Short mmCIF file of C-alpha atoms in Angstrom, two decimals:
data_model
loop_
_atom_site.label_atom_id
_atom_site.label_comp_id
_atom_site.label_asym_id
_atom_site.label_seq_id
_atom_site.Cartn_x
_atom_site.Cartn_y
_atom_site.Cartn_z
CA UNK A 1 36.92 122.56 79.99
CA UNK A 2 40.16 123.52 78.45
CA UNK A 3 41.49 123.26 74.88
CA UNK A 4 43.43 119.80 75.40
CA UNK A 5 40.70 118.60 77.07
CA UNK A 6 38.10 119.31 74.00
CA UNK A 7 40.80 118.02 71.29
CA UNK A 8 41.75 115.01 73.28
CA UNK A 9 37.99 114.05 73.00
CA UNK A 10 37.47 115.41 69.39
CA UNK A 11 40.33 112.69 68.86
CA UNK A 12 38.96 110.10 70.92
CA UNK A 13 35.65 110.45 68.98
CA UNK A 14 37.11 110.73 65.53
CA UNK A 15 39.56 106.98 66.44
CA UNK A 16 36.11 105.24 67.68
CA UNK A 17 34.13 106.73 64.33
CA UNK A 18 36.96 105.34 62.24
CA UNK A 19 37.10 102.18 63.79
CA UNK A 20 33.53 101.85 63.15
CA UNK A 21 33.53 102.69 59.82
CA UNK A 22 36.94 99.87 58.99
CA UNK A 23 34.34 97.89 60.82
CA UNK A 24 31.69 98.22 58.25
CA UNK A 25 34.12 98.25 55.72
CA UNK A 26 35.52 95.12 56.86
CA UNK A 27 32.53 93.07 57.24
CA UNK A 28 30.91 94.46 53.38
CA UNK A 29 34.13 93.11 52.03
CA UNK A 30 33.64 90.07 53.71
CA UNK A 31 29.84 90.19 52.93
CA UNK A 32 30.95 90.89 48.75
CA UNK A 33 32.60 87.27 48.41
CA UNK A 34 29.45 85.83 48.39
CA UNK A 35 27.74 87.42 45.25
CA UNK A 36 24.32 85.72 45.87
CA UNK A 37 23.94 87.37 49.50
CA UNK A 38 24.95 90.28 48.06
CA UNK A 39 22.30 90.47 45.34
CA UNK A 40 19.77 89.45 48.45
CA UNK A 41 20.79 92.38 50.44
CA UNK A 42 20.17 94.62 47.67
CA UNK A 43 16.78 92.99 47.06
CA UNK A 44 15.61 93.22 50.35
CA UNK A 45 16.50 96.86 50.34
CA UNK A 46 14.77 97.35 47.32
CA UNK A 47 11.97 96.10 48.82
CA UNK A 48 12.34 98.04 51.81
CA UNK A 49 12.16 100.97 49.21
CA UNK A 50 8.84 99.72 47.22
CA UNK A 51 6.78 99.24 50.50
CA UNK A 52 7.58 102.90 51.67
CA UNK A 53 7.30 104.65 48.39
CA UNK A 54 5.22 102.07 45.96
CA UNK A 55 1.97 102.72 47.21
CA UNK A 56 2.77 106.51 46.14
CA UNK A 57 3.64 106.00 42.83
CA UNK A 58 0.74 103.72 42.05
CA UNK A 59 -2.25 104.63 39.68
CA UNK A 60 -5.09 102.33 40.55
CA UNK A 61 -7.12 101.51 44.05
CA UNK A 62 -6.24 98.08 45.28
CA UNK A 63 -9.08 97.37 47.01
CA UNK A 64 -11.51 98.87 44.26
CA UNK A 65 -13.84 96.35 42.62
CA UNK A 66 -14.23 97.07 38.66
CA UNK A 67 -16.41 94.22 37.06
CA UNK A 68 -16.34 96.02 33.99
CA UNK A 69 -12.38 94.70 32.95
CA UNK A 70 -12.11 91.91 35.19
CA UNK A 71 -9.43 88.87 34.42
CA UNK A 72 -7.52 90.94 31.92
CA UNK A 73 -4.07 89.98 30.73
CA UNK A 74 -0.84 91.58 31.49
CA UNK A 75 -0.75 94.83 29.43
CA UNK A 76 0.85 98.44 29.61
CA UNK A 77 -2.30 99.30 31.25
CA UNK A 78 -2.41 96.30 33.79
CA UNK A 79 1.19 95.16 33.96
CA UNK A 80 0.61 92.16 35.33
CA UNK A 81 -3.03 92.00 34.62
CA UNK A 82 -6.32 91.94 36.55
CA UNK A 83 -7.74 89.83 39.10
CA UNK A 84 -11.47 88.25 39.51
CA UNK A 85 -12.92 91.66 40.53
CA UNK A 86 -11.26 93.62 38.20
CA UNK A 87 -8.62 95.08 40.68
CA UNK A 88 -4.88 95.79 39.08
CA UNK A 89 -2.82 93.26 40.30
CA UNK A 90 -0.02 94.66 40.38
CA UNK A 91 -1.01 97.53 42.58
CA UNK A 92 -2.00 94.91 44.91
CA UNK A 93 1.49 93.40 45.00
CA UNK A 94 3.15 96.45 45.51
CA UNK A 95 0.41 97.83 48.69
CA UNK A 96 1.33 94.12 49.63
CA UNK A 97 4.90 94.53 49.42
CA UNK A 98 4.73 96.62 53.03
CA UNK A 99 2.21 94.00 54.75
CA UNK A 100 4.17 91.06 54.14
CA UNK A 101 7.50 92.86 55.51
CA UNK A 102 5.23 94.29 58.57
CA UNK A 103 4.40 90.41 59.34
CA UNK A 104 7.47 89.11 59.10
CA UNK A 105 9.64 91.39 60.95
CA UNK A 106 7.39 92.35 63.63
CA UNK A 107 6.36 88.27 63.93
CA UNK A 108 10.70 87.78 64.21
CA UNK A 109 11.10 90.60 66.67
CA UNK A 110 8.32 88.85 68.85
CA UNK A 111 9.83 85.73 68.63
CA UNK A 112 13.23 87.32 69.24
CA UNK A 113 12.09 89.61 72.64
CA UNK A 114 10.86 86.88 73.99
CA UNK A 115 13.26 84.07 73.39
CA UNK A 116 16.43 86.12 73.95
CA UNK A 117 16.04 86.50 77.70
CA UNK A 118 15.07 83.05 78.00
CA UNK A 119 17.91 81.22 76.19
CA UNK A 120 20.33 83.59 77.73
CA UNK A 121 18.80 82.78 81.29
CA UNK A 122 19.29 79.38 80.51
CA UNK A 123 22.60 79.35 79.53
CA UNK A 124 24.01 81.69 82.57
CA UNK A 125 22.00 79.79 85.63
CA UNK A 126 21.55 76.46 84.51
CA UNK A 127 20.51 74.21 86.45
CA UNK A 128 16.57 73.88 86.87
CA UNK A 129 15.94 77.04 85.05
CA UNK A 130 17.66 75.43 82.20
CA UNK A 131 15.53 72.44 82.72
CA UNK A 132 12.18 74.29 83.23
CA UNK A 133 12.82 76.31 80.12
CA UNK A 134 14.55 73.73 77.37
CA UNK A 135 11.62 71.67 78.85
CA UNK A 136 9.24 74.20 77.52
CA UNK A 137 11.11 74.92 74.27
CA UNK A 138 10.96 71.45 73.82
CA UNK A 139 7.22 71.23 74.01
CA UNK A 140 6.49 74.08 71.28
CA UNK A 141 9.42 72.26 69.13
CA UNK A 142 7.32 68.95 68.96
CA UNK A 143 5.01 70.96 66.96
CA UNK A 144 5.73 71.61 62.95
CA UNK A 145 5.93 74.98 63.09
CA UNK A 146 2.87 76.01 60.57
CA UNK A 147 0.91 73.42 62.75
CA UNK A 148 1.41 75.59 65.31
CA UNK A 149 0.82 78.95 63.79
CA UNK A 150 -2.48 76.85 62.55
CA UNK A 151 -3.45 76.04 65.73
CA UNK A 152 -2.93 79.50 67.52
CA UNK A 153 -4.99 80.90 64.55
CA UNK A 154 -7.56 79.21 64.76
CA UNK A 155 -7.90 80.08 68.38
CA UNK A 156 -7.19 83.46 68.46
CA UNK A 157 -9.17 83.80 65.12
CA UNK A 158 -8.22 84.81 61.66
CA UNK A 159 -6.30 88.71 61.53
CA UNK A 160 -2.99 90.01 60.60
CA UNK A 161 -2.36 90.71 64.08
CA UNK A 162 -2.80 87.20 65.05
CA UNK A 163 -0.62 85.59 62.93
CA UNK A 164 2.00 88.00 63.68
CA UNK A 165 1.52 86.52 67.08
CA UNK A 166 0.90 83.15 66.34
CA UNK A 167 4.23 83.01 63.98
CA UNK A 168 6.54 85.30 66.76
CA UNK A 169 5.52 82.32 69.56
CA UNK A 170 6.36 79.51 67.12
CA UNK A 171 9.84 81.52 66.73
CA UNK A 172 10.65 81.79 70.46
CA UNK A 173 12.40 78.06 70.15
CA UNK A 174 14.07 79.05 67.69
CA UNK A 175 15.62 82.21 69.12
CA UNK A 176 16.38 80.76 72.89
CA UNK A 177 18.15 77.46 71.43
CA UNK A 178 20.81 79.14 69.83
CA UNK A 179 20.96 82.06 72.19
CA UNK A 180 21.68 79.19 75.01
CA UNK A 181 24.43 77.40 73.07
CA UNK A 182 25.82 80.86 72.60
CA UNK A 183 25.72 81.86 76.42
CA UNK A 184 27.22 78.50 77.26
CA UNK A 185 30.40 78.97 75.45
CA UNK A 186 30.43 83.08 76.21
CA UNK A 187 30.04 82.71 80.20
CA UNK A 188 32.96 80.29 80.23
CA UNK A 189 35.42 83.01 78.89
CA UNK A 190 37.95 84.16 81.35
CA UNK A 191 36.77 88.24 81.23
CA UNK A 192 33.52 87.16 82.16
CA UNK A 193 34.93 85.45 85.34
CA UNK A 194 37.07 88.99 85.86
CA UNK A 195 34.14 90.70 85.45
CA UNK A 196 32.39 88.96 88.08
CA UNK A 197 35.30 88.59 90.39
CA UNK A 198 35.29 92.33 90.59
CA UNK A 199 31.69 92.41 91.78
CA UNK A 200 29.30 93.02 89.08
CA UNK A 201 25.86 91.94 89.06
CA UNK A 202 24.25 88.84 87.21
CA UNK A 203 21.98 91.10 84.98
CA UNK A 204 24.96 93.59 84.34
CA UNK A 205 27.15 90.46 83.12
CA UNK A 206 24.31 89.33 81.33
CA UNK A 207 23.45 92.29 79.19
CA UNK A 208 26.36 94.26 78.62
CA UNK A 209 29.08 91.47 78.70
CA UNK A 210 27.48 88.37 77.05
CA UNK A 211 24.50 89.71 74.82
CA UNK A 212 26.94 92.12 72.60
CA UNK A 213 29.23 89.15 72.08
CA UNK A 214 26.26 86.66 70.66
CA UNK A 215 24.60 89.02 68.15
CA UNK A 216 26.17 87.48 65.68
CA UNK A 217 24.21 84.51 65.67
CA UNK A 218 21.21 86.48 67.08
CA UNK A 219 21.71 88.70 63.68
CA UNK A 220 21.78 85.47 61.43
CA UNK A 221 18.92 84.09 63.06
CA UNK A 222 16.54 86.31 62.69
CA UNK A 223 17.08 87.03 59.19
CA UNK A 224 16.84 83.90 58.02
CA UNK A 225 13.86 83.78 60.55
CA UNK A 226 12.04 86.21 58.07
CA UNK A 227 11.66 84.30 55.58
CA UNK A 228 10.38 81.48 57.21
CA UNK A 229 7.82 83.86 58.90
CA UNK A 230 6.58 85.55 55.34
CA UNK A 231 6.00 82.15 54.53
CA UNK A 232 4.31 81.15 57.45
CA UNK A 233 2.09 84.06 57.41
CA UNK A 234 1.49 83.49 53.35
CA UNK A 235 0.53 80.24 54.31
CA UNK A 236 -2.05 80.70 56.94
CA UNK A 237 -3.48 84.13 54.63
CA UNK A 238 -3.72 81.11 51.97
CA UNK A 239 -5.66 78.97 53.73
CA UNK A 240 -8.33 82.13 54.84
CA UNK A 241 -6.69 82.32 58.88
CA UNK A 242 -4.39 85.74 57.76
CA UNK A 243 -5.28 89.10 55.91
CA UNK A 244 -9.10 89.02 55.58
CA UNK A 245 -10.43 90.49 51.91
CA UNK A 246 -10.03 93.04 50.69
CA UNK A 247 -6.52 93.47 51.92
CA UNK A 248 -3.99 92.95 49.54
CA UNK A 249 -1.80 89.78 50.99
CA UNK A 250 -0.12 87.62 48.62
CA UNK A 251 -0.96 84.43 50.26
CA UNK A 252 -5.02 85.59 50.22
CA UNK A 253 -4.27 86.72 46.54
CA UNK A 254 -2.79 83.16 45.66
CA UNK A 255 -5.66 81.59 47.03
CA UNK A 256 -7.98 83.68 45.12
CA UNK A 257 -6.25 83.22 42.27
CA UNK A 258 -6.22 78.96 42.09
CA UNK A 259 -9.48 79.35 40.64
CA UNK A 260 -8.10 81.05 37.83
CA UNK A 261 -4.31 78.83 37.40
CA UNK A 262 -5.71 77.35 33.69
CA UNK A 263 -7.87 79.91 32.34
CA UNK A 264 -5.86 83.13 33.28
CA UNK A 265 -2.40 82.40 35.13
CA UNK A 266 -0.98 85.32 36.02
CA UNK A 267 -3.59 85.80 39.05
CA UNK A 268 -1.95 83.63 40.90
CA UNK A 269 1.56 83.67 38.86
CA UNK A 270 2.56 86.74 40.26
CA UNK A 271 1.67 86.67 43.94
CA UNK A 272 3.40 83.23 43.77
CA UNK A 273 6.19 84.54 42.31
CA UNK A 274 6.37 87.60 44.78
CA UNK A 275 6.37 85.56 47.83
CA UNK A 276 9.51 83.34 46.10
CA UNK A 277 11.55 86.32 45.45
CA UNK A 278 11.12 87.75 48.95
CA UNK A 279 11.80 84.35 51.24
CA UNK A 280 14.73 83.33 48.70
CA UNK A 281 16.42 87.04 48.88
CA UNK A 282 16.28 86.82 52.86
CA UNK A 283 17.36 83.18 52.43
CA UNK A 284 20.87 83.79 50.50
CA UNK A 285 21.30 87.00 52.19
CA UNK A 286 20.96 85.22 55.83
CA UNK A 287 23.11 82.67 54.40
CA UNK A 288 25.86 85.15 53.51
CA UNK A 289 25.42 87.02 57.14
CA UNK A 290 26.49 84.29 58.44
CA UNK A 291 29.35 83.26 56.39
CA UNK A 292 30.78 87.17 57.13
CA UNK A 293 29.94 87.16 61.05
CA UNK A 294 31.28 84.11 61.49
CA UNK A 295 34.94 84.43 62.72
CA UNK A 296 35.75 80.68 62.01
CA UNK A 297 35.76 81.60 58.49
CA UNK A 298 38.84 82.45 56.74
CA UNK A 299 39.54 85.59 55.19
#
């Protein structure tokens, strides 16, 4: 390879890595108007941060039962107290902090692999297959969603692993409604009938031509998808179908702490108050995602 050849691609690399990073640029400026989403990104990353390092930096066992000092007050020793079996509470929040995420991400990227292909198959053919599959969307979407969750629980029995299940299959509608709407309008674009007029295949058009041009609302989606999940999965840990003791949940830890809400709050204050803070940061910060992705909006 000769000289010009090796600087004309040095060159070619350094345009596309600057493009990509006016790209970024771009879209954080358009993601900073909207101070709320901007405080929930930097939440979420946060706590991103405490479930990888928290556990690390903690001092007490969360699963270790101490009689000896249970239902003790928020103090510097217990910051936010003690539970029924003398176990820190806050410990348990923070080992929590990385179960929660685990559910709710892995639940949405369930949900997601699975209703992708089918809302973009739907969209592209038409036809019957849209039929047969809106059909079937439409038969999980006559269900409240934490009915369903309930319901697959309670079949599959109570486990971490099954809710993350039972929550990604209530999130499949979801996922292949919008992805369909968004194939719709993307296969009637003019490339897309250039691209097939020069021969390429269905699945080719399908997941290098369409898919890249409907992440946005793909993106959106499943944020705001992750909230809806933590709280799904809170809920069904609540009712005794989730994290089985001793693990430390924040649903399973609300529901322990009810006992307690007159006589010593802040069992249950905090895990409430956890679960809050996480769906709400997702919330604003899905919100904001899609006021930035959205090319409607003006800038």
């Amino acid at each position: 390879m000769s000289n010009q050849d090796v600087n004309a691609l040095a060159e070619k690399d350094s345009r596309s890595t600057h493009k990509r990073s006016s790209g970024w640029r771009a879209f954080y400026k358009k993601l900073s108007r909207n101070k709320a989403a901007l405080i929930g990104g930097y939440l979420i990353l946060s706590f991103i941060l405490i479930a990888i390092f928290g556990p690390l930096l903690t001092q007490h066992d969360p699963t270790k039962v101490n009689y000896s000092i249970k239902l003790l007050s928020p103090s510097a020793e217990h910051w936010f107290g003690t539970d029924h079996n003398g176990r820190d509470v806050f410990t348990r929040i923070v080992h929590g902090m990385s179960i929660t995420l685990w559910v709710g991400f892995l639940s949405v990227m369930v949900g997601a692999i699975v209703g992708i292909p089918l809302g973009i198959f739907s969209g592209y053919y038409g036809g019957r297959v849209d039929s047969l599959i809106m059909r079937l969307m439409d038969i999980l979407l006559a269900f409240p969603g934490i009915l369903l969750a309930l319901a697959l629980v309670s079949v599959l029995g109570g486990s971490l692993t099954n809710v993350v299940i039972a929550v990604g299959i209530f999130s499949v509608p979801a996922f292949a409604r919008i992805v369909r709407g968004s194939t719709l309008a993307a296969r009637k674009l003019e490339y897309i009938d250039a691209v097939r007029a020069l021969g390429s295949s269905d699945m080719r058009i399908i997941f290098k031509h369409i898919l890249p041009n409907i992440l946005s609302p793909i993106i959106v989606q499943a944020t705001l998808r992750i909230a809806t999940a933590i709280l799904t999965a809170s809920a069904l840990s609540f009712l005794g179908l989730g994290a089985q003791p001793p693990t430390p949940e924040w649903g399973a830890m609300l529901s322990d702490g009810r006992s307690y809400m007159f006589d010593h709050p802040h069992v249950a204050l905090y895990p409430g108050l956890a679960i809050v803070i996480v769906v709400l940061a997702f919330n604003i910060f899905g919100d904001g995602l899609r006021d930035a992705l959205d090319p409607k909006m003006k800038k």
